[in-house]
Amino acid sequence: MKTITNKINLKNFSLAELQDYMLEIGESAFRGKQIFNWMYNNFASTFDEMNNIPIKLREKLNEIATINSLELVSKQSSNSTKTEKYLFATREGHKIESVIIPEHERRTLCISTQVGCPLDCKFCATGLMGFTRNLTVGEIIDQYLLTSKFIEPATITNIVYMGMGEPLLNFDATLKSLNILLNDLGNKIGRNRITVSTSGIPQKIIELADSGLRVKLALSLHSCFDDVRNKIMPINIKYNLEENIEALKYYAKKTKTKIMFEYIMLKDINDRKEDLRALVKLCSTIPSKVNLIPFNSISHMVSGGLSAELEPTPREKINEFAEQIMKKNIFVMLRNTQGDDIAAACGQLAVKQK
Ligand code: SAH
Ligand code: SF4
């Protein structure tokens, strides 16, 4: 374990808070704006490089503050796709991952919100890790800033909150990071290029709708039947489908966006005729799209239980399922298995903590 200093971390601050902090330490609010610009537009990682800040203030900041939330430990690239997986360490040494998925003109950053995840979905590698703690705002933001710095002069065009953890269980930090990325950063990345994915926490879906941020929302649906969902996603026992669908209807109406239903295709579990019928019916009741996801096996990581038994639906059957959905005039996407060879595909993000 590393020693952790008590320095105040400026990456946990919104722009307004940074300006207030400058006033608090006897400086002008304008310095806050300058420092924000250094961190967010020049990806500065030290106060010393902020050369339009007086040396005296830089020295003072070095004493009392820091702008380092995460440290880049390593980067792996996939041979088959151009996916890149970044391994970061928090200041006390916890490991988390982010992934950049390039596709045509887009570079999508997939960020983590927790070290591990408490929700124990049976198909998910992160779930198998258990839960250590929530990430701070600075740690969420630093995944964007450090990868941006790394890929310069290219830029990140889209962000998905689909890495390790459940964003809506780290709601305040998630919301604040969204506010910084959308409002403080001034439309560098638009709200329709940011997606938050959740396993379904109804009260928080409503709060996110009321936040006015209007980002895209994805629900990890995976089955339209409570009994199946209870088995593969234990959180469904607490918050069932009906409650979640109500919350999603509210979200779609309030934000005027379509809900994305993520649906991992699991052989004989959610790829039957009745599953197709139920999915089509659900989509007709709410403005939505479907994202069919080939299951990335995690059987090598477990020795028993349901997780060891789950198998992917064969590709042909996935295609057929997609066609049937399309025939009903529902927008459906088939996700590629991006970065499978470096375990950077969805649900494969898990790192040993020691
Ligand atoms: N906790 C949030 C966000 C992180 S998971 C959520 O569950 O939505 C991001 C996406 O990866 C989710 O759609 C999740 O269901 C999917 N996923 C998890 N395990 C997977 C696996 N083994 N194969 C394919 N997708 C997986
Ligand atoms: Fe957590 Fe999402 Fe994985 Fe479920 S799928 S264990 S909610 S990260």
Coordinates of C-alpha atoms and ligand atoms in Angstrom, one line a residue:
M1 CA 0.0 0.0 0.0
K2 CA 1.2 3.5 -0.9
T3 CA 1.1 6.3 1.6
I4 CA -1.7 8.7 0.7
T5 CA -1.2 12.5 1.2
N6 CA -3.9 14.7 2.5
K7 CA -3.5 17.2 -0.4
I8 CA -6.7 18.4 -1.9
N9 CA -7.3 16.9 -5.4
L10 CA -8.4 19.6 -7.8
K11 CA -9.8 17.0 -10.3
N12 CA -12.6 16.3 -7.8
F13 CA -13.8 19.9 -8.4
S14 CA -16.2 21.2 -11.0
L15 CA -15.1 24.5 -12.7
A16 CA -17.2 26.6 -10.3
E17 CA -15.7 24.7 -7.3
L18 CA -12.2 25.2 -8.6
Q19 CA -12.9 29.0 -8.9
D20 CA -14.3 29.1 -5.4
Y21 CA -11.3 27.2 -4.1
M22 CA -9.0 29.8 -5.6
L23 CA -10.9 32.6 -3.9
E24 CA -10.7 30.6 -0.6
I25 CA -6.9 30.5 -0.8
G26 CA -6.7 34.2 -1.6
E27 CA -6.3 34.0 -5.3
S28 CA -8.6 35.3 -8.1
A29 CA -11.3 33.1 -9.5
F30 CA -9.7 33.6 -12.9
R31 CA -6.8 31.3 -11.8
G32 CA -9.4 28.5 -11.4
K33 CA -10.4 28.9 -15.0
Q34 CA -6.7 28.8 -16.1
I35 CA -6.0 25.7 -14.1
F36 CA -9.1 24.0 -15.5
N37 CA -8.0 24.8 -19.0
W38 CA -4.5 23.3 -18.3
M39 CA -6.1 20.1 -16.9
Y40 CA -8.9 19.7 -19.5
N41 CA -7.6 21.2 -22.7
N42 CA -3.8 20.6 -22.3
F43 CA -4.0 17.5 -20.2
A44 CA -1.4 18.9 -17.8
S45 CA -0.3 16.5 -15.1
T46 CA 1.8 18.9 -13.0
F47 CA 1.4 22.4 -11.7
D48 CA 4.9 23.2 -13.0
E49 CA 3.9 23.0 -16.6
M50 CA 1.2 25.6 -16.1
N51 CA 3.4 28.5 -17.3
N52 CA 0.9 31.3 -17.2
I53 CA 0.4 30.7 -13.5
P54 CA 2.8 32.8 -11.3
I55 CA 5.6 30.6 -9.9
K56 CA 4.7 31.6 -6.3
L57 CA 1.2 30.2 -6.8
R58 CA 2.5 27.0 -8.5
E59 CA 4.8 26.5 -5.4
K60 CA 1.9 27.0 -3.1
L61 CA -0.3 24.5 -5.0
N62 CA 2.5 21.9 -5.0
E63 CA 2.4 22.2 -1.2
I64 CA -1.4 21.9 -0.7
A65 CA -2.9 20.4 -3.7
T66 CA -2.6 17.7 -6.4
I67 CA -4.1 17.0 -9.8
N68 CA -3.1 13.3 -10.0
S69 CA -6.0 10.8 -9.4
L70 CA -4.7 7.8 -11.3
E71 CA -1.5 6.5 -12.6
L72 CA -1.2 4.7 -15.9
V73 CA 0.3 1.3 -15.2
S74 CA 0.2 -0.3 -18.7
K75 CA -1.5 -0.3 -22.0
Q76 CA -2.3 -3.3 -24.2
S77 CA -3.5 -3.3 -27.8
S78 CA -5.6 -5.9 -29.5
N79 CA -4.1 -7.5 -32.6
S80 CA -7.5 -8.4 -34.2
T81 CA -9.3 -5.1 -33.5
K82 CA -7.6 -1.8 -32.7
T83 CA -9.0 -1.8 -29.2
E84 CA -6.7 -0.6 -26.5
K85 CA -7.0 -1.5 -22.8
Y86 CA -5.5 0.9 -20.2
L87 CA -4.7 -0.4 -16.7
F88 CA -4.7 2.3 -14.0
A89 CA -3.8 2.3 -10.4
T90 CA -5.5 4.5 -7.8
R91 CA -3.3 6.3 -5.2
E92 CA -3.6 3.4 -2.7
G93 CA -2.8 0.9 -5.5
H94 CA -6.3 -0.5 -6.6
K95 CA -6.4 -1.4 -10.2
I96 CA -9.1 -0.3 -12.7
E97 CA -9.4 -0.5 -16.5
S98 CA -10.6 1.7 -19.3
V99 CA -10.9 0.7 -23.0
I100 CA -10.7 2.7 -26.2
I101 CA -12.6 1.3 -29.1
P102 CA -11.9 2.9 -32.5
E103 CA -14.5 2.5 -35.1
H104 CA -14.4 4.5 -38.4
E105 CA -14.2 8.2 -37.3
R106 CA -15.1 7.4 -33.8
R107 CA -13.0 6.7 -30.7
T108 CA -15.2 5.5 -27.9
L109 CA -13.9 5.5 -24.3
C110 CA -15.4 2.9 -22.0
I111 CA -14.8 4.1 -18.4
S112 CA -15.1 2.4 -15.0
T113 CA -17.0 3.9 -12.0
Q114 CA -16.1 1.4 -9.2
V115 CA -13.3 -0.9 -8.2
G116 CA -15.1 -4.1 -8.9
C117 CA -18.9 -4.3 -8.6
P118 CA -21.2 -5.4 -5.8
L119 CA -23.9 -6.7 -8.0
D120 CA -22.6 -10.2 -8.9
C121 CA -24.2 -10.7 -12.3
K122 CA -23.5 -14.3 -13.3
F123 CA -22.1 -13.5 -16.7
C124 CA -19.8 -10.7 -15.8
A125 CA -16.1 -10.8 -15.0
T126 CA -16.2 -7.6 -13.0
G127 CA -19.0 -9.1 -10.8
L128 CA -16.7 -12.0 -10.0
M129 CA -14.1 -9.6 -8.5
G130 CA -16.4 -8.4 -5.8
F131 CA -16.5 -4.8 -4.7
T132 CA -13.7 -2.7 -3.2
R133 CA -15.0 0.9 -3.4
N134 CA -16.5 3.7 -5.5
L135 CA -14.2 5.7 -7.7
T136 CA -13.9 9.4 -6.9
V137 CA -14.9 12.1 -9.5
G138 CA -11.2 12.7 -10.1
E139 CA -10.7 9.0 -10.8
I140 CA -13.6 8.9 -13.3
I141 CA -12.4 12.1 -15.0
D142 CA -8.8 11.0 -15.1
Q143 CA -9.6 8.0 -17.2
Y144 CA -10.7 10.5 -19.8
L145 CA -7.8 12.9 -19.3
L146 CA -5.0 10.3 -19.2
T147 CA -6.2 8.4 -22.2
S148 CA -6.8 11.7 -24.1
K149 CA -3.2 12.7 -23.4
F150 CA -2.0 9.3 -24.5
I151 CA -3.8 9.4 -27.9
E152 CA -3.1 13.0 -28.8
P153 CA -3.5 14.5 -31.4
A154 CA -6.4 12.1 -31.9
T155 CA -9.4 12.8 -29.6
I156 CA -12.1 10.8 -27.8
T157 CA -15.4 11.3 -29.5
N158 CA -17.8 9.2 -27.4
I159 CA -17.9 8.0 -23.8
V160 CA -19.7 5.0 -22.5
Y161 CA -20.0 4.3 -18.7
M162 CA -19.8 0.6 -19.3
G163 CA -16.5 -0.4 -17.7
M164 CA -16.1 -1.8 -14.2
G165 CA -18.9 -1.1 -11.8
E166 CA -22.5 0.1 -11.6
P167 CA -22.5 3.9 -12.3
L168 CA -25.9 4.4 -10.7
L169 CA -24.6 3.0 -7.4
N170 CA -21.9 5.6 -7.5
F171 CA -24.5 8.2 -8.4
D172 CA -23.1 11.5 -7.1
A173 CA -19.6 11.0 -8.6
T174 CA -21.1 9.8 -11.9
L175 CA -23.4 12.8 -12.1
K176 CA -20.7 15.2 -11.2
S177 CA -18.3 13.7 -13.8
L178 CA -21.1 14.0 -16.4
N179 CA -21.6 17.6 -15.5
I180 CA -17.9 18.4 -15.8
L181 CA -17.6 16.6 -19.2
L182 CA -20.8 18.1 -20.6
N183 CA -21.2 21.5 -19.1
D184 CA -17.8 22.7 -17.9
L185 CA -16.0 21.3 -20.9
G186 CA -18.3 23.3 -23.2
N187 CA -19.7 20.8 -25.7
K188 CA -16.4 19.1 -26.6
I189 CA -18.4 15.9 -26.3
G190 CA -22.1 16.3 -26.8
R191 CA -24.8 14.6 -24.6
N192 CA -25.8 12.3 -27.4
R193 CA -22.3 10.9 -27.5
I194 CA -22.3 9.9 -23.8
T195 CA -24.1 6.7 -22.7
V196 CA -24.6 5.6 -19.1
S197 CA -25.3 1.8 -18.8
T198 CA -27.1 0.4 -15.7
S199 CA -28.3 -2.9 -14.5
G200 CA -31.4 -1.1 -13.3
I201 CA -31.7 1.1 -10.2
P202 CA -35.1 2.7 -10.7
Q203 CA -34.9 5.7 -8.2
K204 CA -31.5 6.6 -9.7
I205 CA -32.8 6.4 -13.3
I206 CA -35.5 8.9 -12.2
E207 CA -32.9 11.2 -10.6
L208 CA -30.7 11.0 -13.7
A209 CA -33.8 12.0 -15.8
D210 CA -34.4 14.9 -13.4
S211 CA -30.8 16.1 -13.6
G212 CA -31.5 17.7 -17.0
L213 CA -28.3 16.2 -18.4
R214 CA -30.2 14.2 -21.1
V215 CA -27.4 11.7 -21.7
K216 CA -28.2 8.4 -23.5
L217 CA -29.2 5.6 -21.1
A218 CA -28.7 1.9 -21.6
L219 CA -30.4 -0.8 -19.5
S220 CA -28.6 -4.2 -19.2
L221 CA -31.8 -6.1 -19.8
H222 CA -30.7 -9.6 -20.8
S223 CA -34.1 -11.1 -20.2
C224 CA -37.7 -9.9 -20.2
F225 CA -38.7 -12.4 -17.5
D226 CA -38.2 -11.7 -13.8
D227 CA -37.5 -15.4 -13.0
V228 CA -34.6 -15.6 -15.5
R229 CA -33.3 -12.1 -14.6
N230 CA -33.4 -13.0 -10.9
K231 CA -31.0 -15.9 -11.6
I232 CA -28.5 -14.1 -13.8
M233 CA -28.7 -10.6 -12.2
P234 CA -29.5 -10.9 -8.5
I235 CA -30.2 -7.1 -8.3
N236 CA -33.5 -7.9 -10.1
I237 CA -34.8 -9.5 -6.9
K238 CA -34.6 -6.0 -5.3
Y239 CA -35.6 -3.9 -8.3
N240 CA -37.7 -6.0 -10.7
L241 CA -38.4 -5.3 -14.4
E242 CA -41.7 -3.6 -13.9
E243 CA -40.2 -0.9 -11.6
N244 CA -37.3 -0.5 -14.0
I245 CA -39.5 -0.2 -17.1
E246 CA -41.6 2.5 -15.4
A247 CA -38.5 4.4 -14.6
L248 CA -37.2 4.0 -18.1
K249 CA -40.5 5.3 -19.6
Y250 CA -40.1 8.3 -17.4
Y251 CA -36.5 8.8 -18.6
A252 CA -37.4 8.5 -22.2
K253 CA -40.3 10.9 -21.9
K254 CA -38.4 13.5 -19.8
T255 CA -35.2 13.4 -21.9
K256 CA -36.8 12.8 -25.3
T257 CA -34.2 10.0 -25.9
K258 CA -34.5 6.4 -26.8
I259 CA -33.5 3.7 -24.3
M260 CA -30.9 1.2 -25.4
F261 CA -31.7 -2.3 -24.3
E262 CA -28.4 -4.3 -24.0
Y263 CA -29.0 -8.0 -24.4
I264 CA -26.3 -10.5 -24.0
M265 CA -27.2 -13.6 -26.1
L266 CA -27.1 -16.6 -23.7
K267 CA -27.8 -20.1 -25.2
D268 CA -31.1 -21.6 -24.1
I269 CA -31.5 -18.9 -21.4
N270 CA -32.7 -15.8 -23.3
D271 CA -32.6 -16.8 -27.0
R272 CA -35.9 -18.8 -27.2
K273 CA -39.0 -18.0 -29.2
E274 CA -40.8 -16.6 -26.1
D275 CA -37.8 -14.4 -25.4
L276 CA -38.0 -12.9 -28.8
R277 CA -41.8 -12.3 -28.5
A278 CA -41.3 -10.7 -25.0
L279 CA -38.5 -8.4 -26.2
V280 CA -40.5 -7.2 -29.3
K281 CA -43.5 -6.6 -27.1
L282 CA -41.4 -4.6 -24.6
C283 CA -39.9 -2.5 -27.3
S284 CA -43.3 -1.6 -28.6
T285 CA -44.2 0.0 -25.2
I286 CA -41.2 2.4 -25.0
P287 CA -39.0 4.4 -27.4
S288 CA -36.0 2.1 -27.6
K289 CA -33.3 0.3 -29.5
V290 CA -31.8 -3.1 -29.0
N291 CA -28.2 -3.9 -28.7
L292 CA -27.5 -7.7 -29.1
I293 CA -24.2 -8.6 -27.5
P294 CA -22.4 -11.9 -28.2
F295 CA -21.5 -13.4 -24.8
N296 CA -17.8 -13.3 -23.9
S297 CA -17.2 -16.4 -22.0
I298 CA -15.9 -16.2 -18.4
S299 CA -16.0 -19.9 -17.8
H300 CA -12.2 -20.0 -17.5
M301 CA -12.5 -17.8 -14.4
V302 CA -14.9 -19.9 -12.4
S303 CA -15.0 -23.4 -11.2
G304 CA -18.7 -23.9 -10.6
G305 CA -22.2 -22.4 -10.3
L306 CA -24.3 -20.8 -13.0
S307 CA -21.4 -18.7 -14.3
A308 CA -19.6 -21.8 -15.4
E309 CA -22.6 -23.1 -17.2
L310 CA -23.4 -20.1 -19.4
E311 CA -22.7 -20.5 -23.1
P312 CA -22.9 -18.1 -26.0
T313 CA -25.8 -18.3 -28.5
P314 CA -24.4 -19.5 -31.8
R315 CA -23.7 -16.7 -34.3
E316 CA -26.3 -17.9 -36.8
K317 CA -29.0 -17.8 -34.2
I318 CA -28.0 -14.4 -33.0
N319 CA -28.3 -13.2 -36.7
E320 CA -31.7 -14.8 -36.9
F321 CA -32.8 -13.2 -33.7
A322 CA -31.7 -9.8 -34.9
E323 CA -33.5 -10.2 -38.2
Q324 CA -36.8 -11.1 -36.5
I325 CA -36.5 -8.0 -34.3
M326 CA -35.8 -5.8 -37.4
K327 CA -38.8 -7.2 -39.1
K328 CA -40.9 -5.6 -36.4
N329 CA -39.4 -2.2 -37.3
I330 CA -37.3 -2.1 -34.1
F331 CA -33.8 -0.7 -34.4
V332 CA -31.3 -3.4 -33.6
M333 CA -27.5 -3.4 -33.4
L334 CA -25.2 -6.4 -33.2
R335 CA -22.2 -5.6 -31.1
N336 CA -18.8 -6.9 -32.3
T337 CA -16.7 -8.7 -29.8
Q338 CA -14.2 -5.9 -29.5
G339 CA -10.8 -6.8 -28.1
D340 CA -11.6 -10.3 -27.1
D341 CA -7.9 -11.3 -27.4
I342 CA -6.9 -8.9 -24.7
A343 CA -9.9 -9.4 -22.5
A344 CA -11.0 -5.8 -23.1
A345 CA -14.4 -6.8 -24.3
C346 CA -17.4 -5.9 -22.3
G347 CA -17.8 -7.9 -19.1
Q348 CA -14.2 -9.1 -19.3
L349 CA -12.8 -6.2 -17.3
A350 CA -11.4 -7.7 -14.1
V351 CA -8.1 -7.2 -12.5
K352 CA -6.4 -9.0 -9.7
Q353 CA -6.0 -6.5 -6.9
K354 CA -2.7 -7.9 -5.5
Ligands
SAH1 N1 -22.9 -2.1 -14.5 C1 -23.4 -1.5 -15.7 C2 -22.3 -1.0 -16.6 C3 -21.1 -2.0 -16.7 S1 -21.4 -3.5 -17.6 C4 -24.3 -2.5 -16.4 O1 -24.4 -3.6 -16.0 O2 -24.9 -2.1 -17.3 C5 -21.4 -3.0 -19.3 C6 -22.0 -4.0 -20.2 O3 -21.2 -5.2 -20.4 C7 -23.4 -4.4 -19.8 O4 -24.3 -4.4 -20.8 C8 -23.1 -5.8 -19.3 O5 -24.3 -6.5 -19.3 C9 -22.1 -6.3 -20.4 N2 -21.4 -7.5 -20.0 C10 -21.1 -8.0 -18.8 N3 -20.6 -9.2 -18.9 C11 -20.5 -9.5 -20.2 C12 -20.0 -10.7 -20.9 N4 -19.4 -11.7 -20.3 N5 -20.1 -10.7 -22.3 C13 -20.7 -9.6 -22.9 N6 -21.1 -8.5 -22.3 C14 -21.1 -8.5 -20.9
SF4_2 FE1 -21.8 -5.0 -12.1 FE2 -22.7 -4.4 -14.6 FE3 -21.0 -6.5 -14.2 FE4 -23.5 -6.6 -13.4 S1 -22.9 -6.4 -15.5 S2 -21.7 -7.2 -12.2 S3 -23.9 -4.5 -12.7 S4 -20.6 -4.4 -13.9

